[in-house]
Structure formats: structure tokens, C-alpha cells
Short mmCIF file of C-alpha atoms in Angstrom, two decimals:
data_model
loop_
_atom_site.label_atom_id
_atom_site.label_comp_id
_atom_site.label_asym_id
_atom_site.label_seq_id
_atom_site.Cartn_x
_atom_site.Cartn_y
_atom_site.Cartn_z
CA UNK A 12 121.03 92.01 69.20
CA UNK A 13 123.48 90.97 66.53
CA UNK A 14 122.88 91.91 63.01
CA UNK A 15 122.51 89.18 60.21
CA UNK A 16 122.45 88.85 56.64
CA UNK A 17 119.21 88.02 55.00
CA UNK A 18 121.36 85.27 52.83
CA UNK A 19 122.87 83.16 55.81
CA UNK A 20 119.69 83.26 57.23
CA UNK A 21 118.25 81.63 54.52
CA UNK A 22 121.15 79.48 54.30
CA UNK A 23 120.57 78.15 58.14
CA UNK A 24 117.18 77.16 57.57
CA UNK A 25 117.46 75.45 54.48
CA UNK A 26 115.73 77.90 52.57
CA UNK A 27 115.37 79.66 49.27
CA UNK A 28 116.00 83.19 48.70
CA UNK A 29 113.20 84.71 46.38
CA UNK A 30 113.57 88.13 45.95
CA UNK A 31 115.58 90.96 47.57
CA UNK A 32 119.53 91.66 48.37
CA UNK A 33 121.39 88.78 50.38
CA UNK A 34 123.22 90.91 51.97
CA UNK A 35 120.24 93.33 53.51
CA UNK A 36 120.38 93.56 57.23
CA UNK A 37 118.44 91.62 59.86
CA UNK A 38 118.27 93.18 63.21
CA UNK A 39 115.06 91.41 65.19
CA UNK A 40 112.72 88.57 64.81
CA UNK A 41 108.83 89.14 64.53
CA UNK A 42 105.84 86.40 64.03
CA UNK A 43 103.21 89.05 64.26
CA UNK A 44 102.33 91.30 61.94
CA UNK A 45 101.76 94.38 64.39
CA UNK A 46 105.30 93.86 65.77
CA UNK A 47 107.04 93.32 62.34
CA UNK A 48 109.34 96.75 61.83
CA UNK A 49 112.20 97.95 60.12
CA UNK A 50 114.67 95.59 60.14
CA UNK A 51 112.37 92.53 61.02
CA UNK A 52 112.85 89.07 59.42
CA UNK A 53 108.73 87.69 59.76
CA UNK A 54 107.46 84.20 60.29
CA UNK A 55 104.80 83.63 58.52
CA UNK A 56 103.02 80.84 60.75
CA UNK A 57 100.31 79.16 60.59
CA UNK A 58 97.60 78.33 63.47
CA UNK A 59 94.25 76.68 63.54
CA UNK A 60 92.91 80.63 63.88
CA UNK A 61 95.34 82.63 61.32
CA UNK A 62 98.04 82.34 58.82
CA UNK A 63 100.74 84.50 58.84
CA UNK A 64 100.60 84.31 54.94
CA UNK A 65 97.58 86.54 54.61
CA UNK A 66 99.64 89.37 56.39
CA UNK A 67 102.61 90.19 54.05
CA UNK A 68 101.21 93.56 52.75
CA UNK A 69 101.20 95.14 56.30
CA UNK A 70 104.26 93.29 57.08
CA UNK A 71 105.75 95.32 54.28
CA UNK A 72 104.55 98.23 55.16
CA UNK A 73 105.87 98.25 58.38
CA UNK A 74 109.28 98.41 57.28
CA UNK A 75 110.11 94.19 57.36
CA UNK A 76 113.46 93.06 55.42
CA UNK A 77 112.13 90.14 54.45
CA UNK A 78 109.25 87.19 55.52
CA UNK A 79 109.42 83.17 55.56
CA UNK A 80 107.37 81.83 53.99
CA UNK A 81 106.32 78.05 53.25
CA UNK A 82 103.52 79.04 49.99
CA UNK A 83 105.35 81.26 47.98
CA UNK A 84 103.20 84.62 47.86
CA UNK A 85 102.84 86.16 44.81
CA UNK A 86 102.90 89.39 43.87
CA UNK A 87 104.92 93.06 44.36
CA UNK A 88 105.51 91.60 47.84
CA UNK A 89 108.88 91.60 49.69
CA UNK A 90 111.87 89.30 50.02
CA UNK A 91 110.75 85.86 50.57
CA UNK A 92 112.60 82.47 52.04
CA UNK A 93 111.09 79.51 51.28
CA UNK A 94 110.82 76.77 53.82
CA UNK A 95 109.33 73.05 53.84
CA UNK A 96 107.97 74.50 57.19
CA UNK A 97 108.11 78.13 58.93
CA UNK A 98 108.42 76.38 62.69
CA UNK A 99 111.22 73.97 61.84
CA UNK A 100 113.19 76.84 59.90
CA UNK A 101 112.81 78.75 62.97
CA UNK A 102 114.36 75.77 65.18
CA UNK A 103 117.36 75.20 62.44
CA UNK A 104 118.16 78.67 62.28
CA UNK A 105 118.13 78.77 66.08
CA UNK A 106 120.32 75.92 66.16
CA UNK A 107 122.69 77.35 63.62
CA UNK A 108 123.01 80.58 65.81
CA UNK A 109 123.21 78.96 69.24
CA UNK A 110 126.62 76.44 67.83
CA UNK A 111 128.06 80.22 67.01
CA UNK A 112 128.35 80.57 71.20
CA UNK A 113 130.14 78.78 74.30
CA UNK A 114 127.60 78.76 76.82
CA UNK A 115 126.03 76.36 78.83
CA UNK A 116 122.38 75.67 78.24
CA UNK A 117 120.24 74.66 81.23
CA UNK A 118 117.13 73.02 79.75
CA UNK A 119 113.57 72.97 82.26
CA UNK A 120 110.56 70.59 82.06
CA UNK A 121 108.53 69.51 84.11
CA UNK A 122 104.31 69.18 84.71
CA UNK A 123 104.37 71.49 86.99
CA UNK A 124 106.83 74.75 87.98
CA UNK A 125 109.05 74.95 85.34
CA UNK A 126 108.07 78.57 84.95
CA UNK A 127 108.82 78.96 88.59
CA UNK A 128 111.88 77.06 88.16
CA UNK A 129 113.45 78.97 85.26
CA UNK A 130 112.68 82.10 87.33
CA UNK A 131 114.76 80.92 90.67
CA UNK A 132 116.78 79.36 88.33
CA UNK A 133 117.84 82.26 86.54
CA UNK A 134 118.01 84.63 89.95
CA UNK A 135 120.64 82.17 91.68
CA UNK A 136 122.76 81.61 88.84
CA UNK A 137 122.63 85.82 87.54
CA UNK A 138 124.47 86.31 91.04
CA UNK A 139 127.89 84.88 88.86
CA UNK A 140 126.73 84.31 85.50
CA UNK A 141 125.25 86.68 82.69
CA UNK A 142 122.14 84.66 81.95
CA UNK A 143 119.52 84.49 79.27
CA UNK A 144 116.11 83.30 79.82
CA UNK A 145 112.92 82.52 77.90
CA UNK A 146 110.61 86.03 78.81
CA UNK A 147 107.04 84.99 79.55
CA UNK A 148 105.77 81.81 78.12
CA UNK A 149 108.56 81.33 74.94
CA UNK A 150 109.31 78.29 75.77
CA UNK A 151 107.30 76.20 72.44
CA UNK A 152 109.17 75.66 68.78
CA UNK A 153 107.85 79.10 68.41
CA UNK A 154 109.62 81.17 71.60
CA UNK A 155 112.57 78.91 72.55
CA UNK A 156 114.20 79.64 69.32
CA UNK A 157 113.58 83.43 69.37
CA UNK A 158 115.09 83.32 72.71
CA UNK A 159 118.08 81.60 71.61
CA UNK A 160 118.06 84.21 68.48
CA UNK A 161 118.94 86.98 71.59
CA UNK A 162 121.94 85.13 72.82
CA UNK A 163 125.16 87.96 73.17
CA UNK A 164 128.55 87.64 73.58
CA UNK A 165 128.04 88.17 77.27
CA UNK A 166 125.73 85.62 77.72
CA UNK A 167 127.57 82.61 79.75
CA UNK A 168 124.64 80.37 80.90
CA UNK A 169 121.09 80.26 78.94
CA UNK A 170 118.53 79.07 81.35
CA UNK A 171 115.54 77.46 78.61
CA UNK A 172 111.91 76.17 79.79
CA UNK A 173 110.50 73.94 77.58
CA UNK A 174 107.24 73.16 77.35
CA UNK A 175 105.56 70.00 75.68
CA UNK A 176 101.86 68.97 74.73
CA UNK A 177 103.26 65.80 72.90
CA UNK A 178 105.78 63.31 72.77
CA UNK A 179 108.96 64.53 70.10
CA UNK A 180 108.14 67.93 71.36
CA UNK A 181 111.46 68.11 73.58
CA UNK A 182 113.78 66.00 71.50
CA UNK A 183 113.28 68.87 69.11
CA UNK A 184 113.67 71.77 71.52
CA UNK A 185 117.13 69.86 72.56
CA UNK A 186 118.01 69.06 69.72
CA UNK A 187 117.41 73.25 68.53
CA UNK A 188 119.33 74.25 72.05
CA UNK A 189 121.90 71.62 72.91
CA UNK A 190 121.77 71.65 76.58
CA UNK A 191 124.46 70.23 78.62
CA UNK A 192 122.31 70.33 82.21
CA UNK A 193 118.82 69.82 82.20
CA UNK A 194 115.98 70.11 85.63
CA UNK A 195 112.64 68.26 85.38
CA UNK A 196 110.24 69.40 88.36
CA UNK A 197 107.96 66.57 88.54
CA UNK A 198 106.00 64.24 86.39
CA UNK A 199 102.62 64.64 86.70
CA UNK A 200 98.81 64.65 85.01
CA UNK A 201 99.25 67.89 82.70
CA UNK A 202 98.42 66.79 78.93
CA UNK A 203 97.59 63.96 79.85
CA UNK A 204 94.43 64.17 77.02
CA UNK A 205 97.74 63.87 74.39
CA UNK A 206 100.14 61.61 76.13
CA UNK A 207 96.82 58.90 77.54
CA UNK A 208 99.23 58.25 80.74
CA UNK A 209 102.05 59.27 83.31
CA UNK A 210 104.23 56.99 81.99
CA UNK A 211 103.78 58.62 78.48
CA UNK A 212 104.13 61.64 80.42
CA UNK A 213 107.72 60.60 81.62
CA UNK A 214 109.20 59.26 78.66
CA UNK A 215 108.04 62.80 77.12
CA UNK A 216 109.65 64.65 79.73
CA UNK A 217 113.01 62.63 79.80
CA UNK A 218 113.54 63.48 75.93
CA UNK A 219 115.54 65.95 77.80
CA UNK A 220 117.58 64.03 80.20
CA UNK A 221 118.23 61.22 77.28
CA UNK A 222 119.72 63.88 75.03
CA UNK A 223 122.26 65.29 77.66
CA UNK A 224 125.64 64.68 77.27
CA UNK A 225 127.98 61.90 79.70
CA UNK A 226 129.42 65.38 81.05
CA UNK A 227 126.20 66.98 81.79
CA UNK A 228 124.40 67.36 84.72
CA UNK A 229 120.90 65.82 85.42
CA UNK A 230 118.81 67.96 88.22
CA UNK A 231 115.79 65.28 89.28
CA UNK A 232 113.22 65.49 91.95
CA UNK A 233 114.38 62.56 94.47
CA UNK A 234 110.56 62.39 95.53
CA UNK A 235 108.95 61.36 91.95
CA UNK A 236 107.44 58.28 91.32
CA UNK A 237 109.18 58.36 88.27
CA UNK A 238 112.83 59.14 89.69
CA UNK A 239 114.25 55.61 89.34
CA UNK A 240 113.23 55.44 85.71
CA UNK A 241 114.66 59.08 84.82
CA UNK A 242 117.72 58.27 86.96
CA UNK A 243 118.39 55.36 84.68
CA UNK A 244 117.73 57.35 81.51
CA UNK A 245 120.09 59.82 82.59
CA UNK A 246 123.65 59.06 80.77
CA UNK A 247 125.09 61.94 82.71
CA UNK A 248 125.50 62.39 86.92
CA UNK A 249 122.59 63.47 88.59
CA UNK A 250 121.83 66.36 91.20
CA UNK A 251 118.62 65.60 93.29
CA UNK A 252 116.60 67.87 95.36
CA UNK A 253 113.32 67.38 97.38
CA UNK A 254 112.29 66.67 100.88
CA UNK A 255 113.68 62.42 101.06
CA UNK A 256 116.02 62.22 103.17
CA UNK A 257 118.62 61.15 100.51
CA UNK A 258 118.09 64.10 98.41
CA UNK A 259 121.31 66.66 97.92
CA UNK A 260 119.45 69.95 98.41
CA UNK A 261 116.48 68.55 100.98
CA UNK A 262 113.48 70.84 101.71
CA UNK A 263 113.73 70.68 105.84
CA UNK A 264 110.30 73.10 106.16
CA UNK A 265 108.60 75.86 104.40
CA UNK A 266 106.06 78.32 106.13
CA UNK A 267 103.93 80.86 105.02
CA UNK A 268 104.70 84.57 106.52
CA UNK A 269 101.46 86.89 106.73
CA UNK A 270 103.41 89.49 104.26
CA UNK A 271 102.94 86.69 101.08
CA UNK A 272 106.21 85.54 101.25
CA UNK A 273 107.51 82.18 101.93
CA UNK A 274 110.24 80.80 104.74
CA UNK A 275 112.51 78.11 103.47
CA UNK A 276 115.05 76.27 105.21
CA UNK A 277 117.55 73.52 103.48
CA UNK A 278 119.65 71.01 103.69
CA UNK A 279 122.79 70.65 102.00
CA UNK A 280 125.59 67.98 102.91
CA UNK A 281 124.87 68.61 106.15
CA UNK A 282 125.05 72.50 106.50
CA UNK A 283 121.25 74.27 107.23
CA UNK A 284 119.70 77.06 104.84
CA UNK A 285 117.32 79.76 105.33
CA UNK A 286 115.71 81.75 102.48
CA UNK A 287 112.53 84.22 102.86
CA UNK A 288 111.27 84.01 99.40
CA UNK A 289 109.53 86.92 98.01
CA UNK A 290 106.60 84.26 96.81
CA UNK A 291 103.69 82.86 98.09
CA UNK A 292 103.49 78.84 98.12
CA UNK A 293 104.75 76.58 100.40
CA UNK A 294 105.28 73.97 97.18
CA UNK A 295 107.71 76.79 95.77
CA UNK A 296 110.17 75.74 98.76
CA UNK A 297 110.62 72.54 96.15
CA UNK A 298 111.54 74.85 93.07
CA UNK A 299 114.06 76.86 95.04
CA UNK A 300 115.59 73.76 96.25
CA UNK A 301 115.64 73.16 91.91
CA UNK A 302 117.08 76.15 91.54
CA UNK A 303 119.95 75.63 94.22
CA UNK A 304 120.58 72.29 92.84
CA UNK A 305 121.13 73.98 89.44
CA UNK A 306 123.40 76.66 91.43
CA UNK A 307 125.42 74.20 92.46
CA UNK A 308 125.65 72.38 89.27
CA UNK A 309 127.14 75.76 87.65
CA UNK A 310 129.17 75.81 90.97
CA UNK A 311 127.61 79.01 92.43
CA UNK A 312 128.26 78.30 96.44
CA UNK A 313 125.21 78.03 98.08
CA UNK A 314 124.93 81.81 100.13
CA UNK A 315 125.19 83.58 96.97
CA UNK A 316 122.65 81.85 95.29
CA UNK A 317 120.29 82.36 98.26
CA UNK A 318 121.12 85.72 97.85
CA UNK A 319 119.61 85.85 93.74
CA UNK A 320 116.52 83.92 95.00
CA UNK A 321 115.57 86.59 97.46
CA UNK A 322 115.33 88.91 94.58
CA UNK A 323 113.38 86.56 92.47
CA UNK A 324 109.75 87.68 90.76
CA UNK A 325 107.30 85.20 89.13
CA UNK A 326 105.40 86.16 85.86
CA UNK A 327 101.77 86.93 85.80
CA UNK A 328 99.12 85.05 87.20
CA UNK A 329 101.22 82.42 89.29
CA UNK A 330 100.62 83.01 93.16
CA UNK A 331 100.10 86.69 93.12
CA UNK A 332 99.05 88.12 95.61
CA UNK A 333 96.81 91.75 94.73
CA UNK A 334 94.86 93.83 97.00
CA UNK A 335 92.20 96.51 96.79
CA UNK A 336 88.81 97.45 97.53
CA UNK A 337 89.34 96.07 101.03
CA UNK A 338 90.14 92.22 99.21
CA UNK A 339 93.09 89.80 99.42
CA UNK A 340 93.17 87.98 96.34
CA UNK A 341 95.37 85.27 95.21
CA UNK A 342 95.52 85.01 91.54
CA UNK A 343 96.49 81.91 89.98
CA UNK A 344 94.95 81.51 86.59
CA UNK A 345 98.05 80.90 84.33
CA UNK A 346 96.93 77.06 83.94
CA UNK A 347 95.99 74.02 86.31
CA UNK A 348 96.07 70.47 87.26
CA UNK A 349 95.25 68.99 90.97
CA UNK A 350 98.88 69.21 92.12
CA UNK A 351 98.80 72.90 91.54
CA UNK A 352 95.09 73.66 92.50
CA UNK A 353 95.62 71.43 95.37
CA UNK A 354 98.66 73.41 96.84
CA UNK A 355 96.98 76.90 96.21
CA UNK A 356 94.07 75.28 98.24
CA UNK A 357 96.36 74.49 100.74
CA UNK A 358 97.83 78.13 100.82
CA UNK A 359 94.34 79.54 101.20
CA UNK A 360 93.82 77.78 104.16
CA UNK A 361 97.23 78.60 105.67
CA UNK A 362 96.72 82.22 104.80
CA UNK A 363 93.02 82.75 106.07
CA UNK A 364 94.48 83.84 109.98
CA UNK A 365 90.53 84.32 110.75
CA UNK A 366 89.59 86.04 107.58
CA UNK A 367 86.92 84.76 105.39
CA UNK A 368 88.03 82.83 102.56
CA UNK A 369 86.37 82.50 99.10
CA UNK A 370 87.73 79.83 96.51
CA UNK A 371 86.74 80.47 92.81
CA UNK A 372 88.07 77.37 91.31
CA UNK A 373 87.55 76.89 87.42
CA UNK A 374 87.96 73.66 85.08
CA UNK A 375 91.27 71.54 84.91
CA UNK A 376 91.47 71.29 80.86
CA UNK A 377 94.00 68.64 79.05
CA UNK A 378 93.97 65.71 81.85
CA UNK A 379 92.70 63.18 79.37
CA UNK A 380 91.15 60.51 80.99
CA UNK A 381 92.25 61.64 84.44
CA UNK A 382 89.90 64.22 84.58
CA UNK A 383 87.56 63.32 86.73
CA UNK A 384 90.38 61.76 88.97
CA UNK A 385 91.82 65.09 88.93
CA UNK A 386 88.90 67.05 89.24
CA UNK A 387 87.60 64.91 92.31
CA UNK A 388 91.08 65.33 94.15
CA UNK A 389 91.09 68.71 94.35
CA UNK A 390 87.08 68.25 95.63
CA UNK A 391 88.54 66.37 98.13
CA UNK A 392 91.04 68.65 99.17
CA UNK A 393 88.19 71.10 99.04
CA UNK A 394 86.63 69.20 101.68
CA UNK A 395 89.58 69.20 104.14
CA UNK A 396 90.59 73.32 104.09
CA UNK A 397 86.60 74.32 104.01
CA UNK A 398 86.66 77.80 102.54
CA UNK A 399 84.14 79.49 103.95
CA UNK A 400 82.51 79.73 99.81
CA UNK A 401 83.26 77.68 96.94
CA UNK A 402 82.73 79.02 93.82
CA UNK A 403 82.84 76.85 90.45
CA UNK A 404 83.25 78.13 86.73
CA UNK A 405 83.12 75.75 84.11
CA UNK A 406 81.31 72.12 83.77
CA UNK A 407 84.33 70.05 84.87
CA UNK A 408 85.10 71.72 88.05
CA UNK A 409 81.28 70.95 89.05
CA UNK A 410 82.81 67.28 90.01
CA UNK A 411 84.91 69.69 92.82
CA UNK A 412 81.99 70.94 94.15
CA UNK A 413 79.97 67.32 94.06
CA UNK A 414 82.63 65.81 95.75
CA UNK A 415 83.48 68.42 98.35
CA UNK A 416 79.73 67.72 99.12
CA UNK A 417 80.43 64.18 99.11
CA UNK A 418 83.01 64.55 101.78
CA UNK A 419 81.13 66.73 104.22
CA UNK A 420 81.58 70.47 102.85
CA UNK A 421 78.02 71.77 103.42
CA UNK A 422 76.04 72.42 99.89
CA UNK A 423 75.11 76.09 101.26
CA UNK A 424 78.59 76.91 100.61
CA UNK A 425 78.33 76.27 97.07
CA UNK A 426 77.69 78.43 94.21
CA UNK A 427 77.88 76.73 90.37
CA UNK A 428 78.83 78.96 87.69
CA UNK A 429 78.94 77.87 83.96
CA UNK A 430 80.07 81.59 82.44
CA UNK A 431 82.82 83.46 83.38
CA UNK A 432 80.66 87.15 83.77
CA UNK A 433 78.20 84.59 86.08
CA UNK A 434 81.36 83.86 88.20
CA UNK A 435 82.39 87.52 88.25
CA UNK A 436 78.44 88.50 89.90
CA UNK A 437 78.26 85.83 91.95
CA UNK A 438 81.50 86.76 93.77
CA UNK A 439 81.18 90.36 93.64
CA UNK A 440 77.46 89.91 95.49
CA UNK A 441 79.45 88.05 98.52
CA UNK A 442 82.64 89.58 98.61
CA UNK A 443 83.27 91.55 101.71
CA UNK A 444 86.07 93.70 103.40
CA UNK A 445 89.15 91.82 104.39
CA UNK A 446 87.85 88.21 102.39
CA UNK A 447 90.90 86.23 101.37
CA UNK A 448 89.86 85.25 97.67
CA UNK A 449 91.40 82.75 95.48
CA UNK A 450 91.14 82.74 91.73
CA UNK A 451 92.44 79.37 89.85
CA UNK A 452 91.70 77.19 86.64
CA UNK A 453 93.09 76.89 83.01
CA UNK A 454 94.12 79.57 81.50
CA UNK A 455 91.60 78.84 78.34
CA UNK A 456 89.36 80.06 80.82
CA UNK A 457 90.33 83.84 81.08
CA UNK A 458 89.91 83.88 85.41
CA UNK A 459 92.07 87.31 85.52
CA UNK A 460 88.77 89.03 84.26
CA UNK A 461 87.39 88.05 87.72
CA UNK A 462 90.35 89.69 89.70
CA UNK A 463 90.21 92.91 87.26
CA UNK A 464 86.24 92.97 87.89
CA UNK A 465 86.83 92.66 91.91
CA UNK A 466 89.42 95.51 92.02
CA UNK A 467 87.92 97.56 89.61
CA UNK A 468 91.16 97.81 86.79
CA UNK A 469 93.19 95.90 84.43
CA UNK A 470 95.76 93.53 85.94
CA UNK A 471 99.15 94.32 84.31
CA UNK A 472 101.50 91.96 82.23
CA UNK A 473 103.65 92.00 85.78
CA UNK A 474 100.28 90.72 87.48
CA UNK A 475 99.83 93.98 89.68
CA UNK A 476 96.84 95.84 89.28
CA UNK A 477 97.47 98.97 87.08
#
């Protein structure tokens, strides 16, 4: 990482110096305390659990340059730069360092697989481009600017996911990154409880199309019910992908393989595609179509970039698949909402091949007053694959199991949990050699714990058991 004066630090976020040498050395970014070193610049943020403020003596102690503050702290503490607000003086600092670089800046939204999506995203283009991506989930006001803060001279594309709970949200992350392309995956029900509709949803999302510039390059799913209205909001040409016939990269099938892994085959301008992607889901056909879209934006030719994707691995807790003690299990507890616990439902039943198949299915959280449409979709779909055993954790996902009921799916098949270490007995009690086993909700809910307790260790930060 480049090294930067404490001073024009200060300067880029519109801060005050208190304290210390201008001119002392910043070599890395921290915003907690335990990771704060010698040479780190701390953010001192607040949350509704802790305030970074209360931390400056270890923060010192670990060797820190200098913290941001916005109370001045007083006191034999160290360099301090003021700030009307520590999160905005991250995103103008950000924004000062990012105008210091040529690169283009692909920006990703979406309700659903923009994780995915930056992932693929990144693989096809890092076949011909030196790319930087957001690691895990810094993709807020918090990470996307400490990802831009790692940008290098050898960085030609930055691939950014941004994520939103509210509406402004993304016209600050754009406005922080600049992006000249930008993907949106779908608009769906996800924080919904904050936006009170999809079409709050959509005008949300297409902050980022409305801030792209008449040269960029809009990447939109041709299948949305919203595609009209983000076409239109577009200023820029657009690059569509999906399975409608009129799409540019067109999903022609996707089909599981019994290894985990999933067969794609595309369309584009009339020349056929095949990828085996190293990822279970036949919905992830859609994000590598994204991802080739995006490829071809950046003018990567198609067989190279089919080439990155076959390389490509998802974070933690998306899709994995993890075996031992004589289980399968899928584990896909990073968040949900029905159009992801719908398709993992779908890839259960796809993957059973005879085995017996257990679905541990946990609460949907921030779908607002779609809840219980949400909840009793995904009992419907419930209903249609039959696992052999449904499993519920949490008081929302009890709708699943009512409506599964509702729909035929025999109440013997049922188990309601309401605490996570109930879920973890109640499967452990009927798991048996060779059950297929699939573990999804919100991530407030912790499922991983189930998946460690079933195999008997700790599930790495890579999602493989340790």
C-alpha cells in the first residue's frame, strides 16, 4: 500500500489536525482497535453497540499514527483529526485517493448476488486486467472506501459491491467511487422493512445507474420487472443478460453435476457457450451471464473470460457445499429472502439423487411488510420439492412450515425450533449417513453453528471445515 502523510489526510477529509507531526507516515487503515498497529490511521466509529472513542488508549498502544475522531478526546492521547463525522471522512478521503488513479470502476448492486457477481466478475475480467475487489462483505460507507484506500498503480479495473439498507446509501458510495460501468442483479424484496416497497427498492438500486456517465456502460437483467424503468434511468448504453430471448448474454440452460458444480451454456450474438462452474446453484448460471456481460463491457472476448470463471470461489456461507461424518451439507446462511431460499430449495431437490434430504430453514429478517408474503413463498416452494424433514428456527419461518402444511407437505415431517442449540439437537437426533442437509436463513441468526455442530469443527472464514 502507498504511504501517506498524516496532514493530507486530514486535508482530504476536511479535517483538523490536533496534535502530532503532519508529515508522520500512514501506511494502513484500521477501525478496530485489535487491528490498529504501527503505522495505522484509526476510525473511531460509532455503532449502536460501541464507540470507537472509548478505545484510543489501546489504539495508542498498539503503535497507531494517529485516530479520527468526531469528539475531541482529551488527554495525553495521540494525534487526532477532527471530523463533522468519522464515516463521511472516510468516504471523502476515499474519494480524494481514488481521483489520484485512471481506472475504471465497475460498481455492483443488486437484492440478490451481488456478492456472487463481484466474484465472477472479478475472475473474468483478472484474465486481462489487474483488478481490485471489495474482500468479504466491504462493500458499506465503512469497507468500500477502505477498499478503494488499497488501489495500486497496477490496478486497471476496480470491481466494487455496494450494498444498501436505505435510499442515499448508493448515491454516496458513487459518488465516493466514481464508477463509469455499473451491474444491478435484480430488484427484489431484501430491506424491504426500510425501503416499504419494490419500487422504493428500484429507485434505491438505480442511484447507481443514474450517476453513470453518457460513456459508461449499464449491465441490467433483461428479465426484471423493473428493467424498463432502469433502462430509462440509464443515461449511458446498456448491456443485458438473462434468459429472454432478447437478452445479449442469454442463459440457454444450467444443470446441476453430482460433484457441486454447475453446467452453463450461453448465448451470445448467436455463438453457443459452455462453462462448468466450480459452484453449486443453478440461479448462479444468471450471475455468470453478469459477469460475461461485464467481460464484454471491458472488452475481454468471451473464451477468456470463461476461462477466469472456471477458477472462480464464492466467500463463506453462500452455496457451500461441506462434508463429513457421513453428511452432505449445503450451507447457505450468509443472509436470505424467498428468491434465494427458494433457489437453494430448488437445488436440494435437484441434488437429493435418492438420498434423504433435510431442510433447516431459519427466518427471512428485513422484508418489511412482505414478510409473510415472503415467508409463505418459500412454504410453498417447500411444498413442491418435499424434503424428506423440514426443520424451522426462528418465529417467522414457522409461516414456511404452516404453509407447506397448507399445501400438502405432511405435518410428521415437521419439526419447529425457536433456539438455535434446539435446531442444532433436533437435527443431530435425525441426521443419518449419506442425508443431503441444507442450512439457510439470515445471517442475524448465526445457522453456521448448526453445520460446525453436525461435523464436529469450526467452519473456516473460506467456508471449509477446518
Amino acid at each position: 500500500m502507498r504511504q501517506f502523510r498524516l496532514g493530507e489526510l486530514a486535508d482530504a477529509m476536511n479535517g483538523k489536525l490536533i496534535g502530532g507531526d503532519p508529515n508522520s507516515i500512514v501506511t494502513n487503515f484500521a477501525i478496530d482497535s485489535r487491528e490498529a498497529a504501527t503505522g495505522s490511521l484509526f476510525f473511531a466509529l460509532t455503532g449502536e453497540r460501541t464507540d470507537g472513542h472509548n478505545y484510543l488508549p489501546q489504539v495508542m498502544a498498539g503503535g497507531a499514527v494517529g485516530a479520527v475522531v468526531h469528539r475531541q478526546q482529551k488527554g495525553d492521547l495521540l494525534p487526532q483529526i477532527l471530523v463533522d463525522d468519522t464515516r463521511l471522512a472516510m468516504g471523502r478521503m476515499a474519494k480524494w485517493y481514488r481521483k489520484q488513479f485512471d481506472v475504471k470502476v465497475l460498481g455492483v448492486t443488486g437484492s440478490t448476488g451481488k456478492t456472487s457477481a463481484k466474484e465472477m466478475l472479478a475472475a473474468a475480467l483478472g484474465v486481462q486486467y489487474s483488478v481490485l475487489k471489495n474482500e468479504g462483505n466491504l462493500n458499506t460507507e465503512v469497507g468500500l472506501p477502505l477498499t478503494l484506500m488499497g488501489l495500486e498503480k497496477e490496478h486497471e479495473v476496480a470491481v466494487l459491491e455496494m450494498a444498501m439498507r436505505g435510499k442515499g446509501q448508493i448515491e454516496w458510495l458513487v459518488e465516493v467511487s466514481q464508477p463509469q460501468l455499473g451491474l444491478i442483479t435484480n430488484i427484489g424484496i431484501s430491506h424491504m422493512e426500510l425501503l416499504g416497497s419494490r419500487d422504493g427498492i428500484a429507485e434505491a438500486k438505480s442511484e447507481l445507474l443514474q450517476a453513470l456517465p453518457a460513456d459508461g456502460i449499464a449491465i441490467l437483467p433483461r428479465d426484471d420487472d423493473y428493467f424498463e424503468f432502469m433502462r430509462k434511468l440509464a443515461p449511458s448504453e446498456v448491456i443485458t443478460f438473462g434468459i429472454h430471448p432478447e437478452a445479449d448474454v442469454r442463459v440457454m440452460e444450467a444443470n446441476l453435476t453430482d460433484e457441486g458444480e454447475t453446467e452453463c451454456r450461453f448465448s451470445l450474438k448467436g455463438k453457443r457457450f459452455y462453462l462448468l462452474l466450480p459452484v453449486l446453484g443453478k440461479h448462479h448460471a444468471m450471475n455468470a451471464a453478469a459477469a460475461l456481460a461485464g467481460a464484454i463491457a471491458l472488452k475481454v472476448d468471451p473464451e477468456p473470460a470463461l476461462d477466469g470463471l472456471k477458477d472462480v470461489r464464492l466467500p463463506a456461507m453462500r452455496m457451500e457445499v461441506l462434508r463429513g461424518n457421513g453428511l452432505i451439507l449445503i450451507l447457505d446462511a450468509y443472509n436470505a429472502n424467498p428468491q434465494s431460499m427458494n433457489a437453494a430449495l430448488q437445488t436440494l431437490g435437484e441434488m437429493s439423487h435418492g438420498r434423504r434430504t433435510i431442510a433447516i430453514l431459519g427466518d427471512m429478517a428485513e422484508l418489511g411488510s412482505l414478510s409473510e408474503q415472503g415467508h409463505r413463498e418459500v412454504g410453498q416452494t417447500v411444498a413442491q420439492v418435499l424434503p424428506d424433514q423440514l426443520i424451522t428456527l426462528g418465529s417467522k419461518a414457522k409461516l414456511i412450515a404452516e404453509v407447506a402444511k397448507e399445501n400438502g407437505y405432511p405435518s410428521s415431517k415437521i419439526i419447529l425450533t425457536d433456539e438455535l442449540t434446539e435446531t442444532s439437537q433436533a437435527v443431530e437426533v435425525l441426521a443419518q449417513e449419506n442425508d443431503l442437509i441444507l442450512i439457510k436463513g439470515s445471517r442475524v441468526l448465526e445457522m453456521e453453528r448448526i453445520a460446525e455442530q453436525l461435523l464436529g469443527q469450526k467452519i473456516s472464514s473460506k467456508g471449509e471445515a477446518l
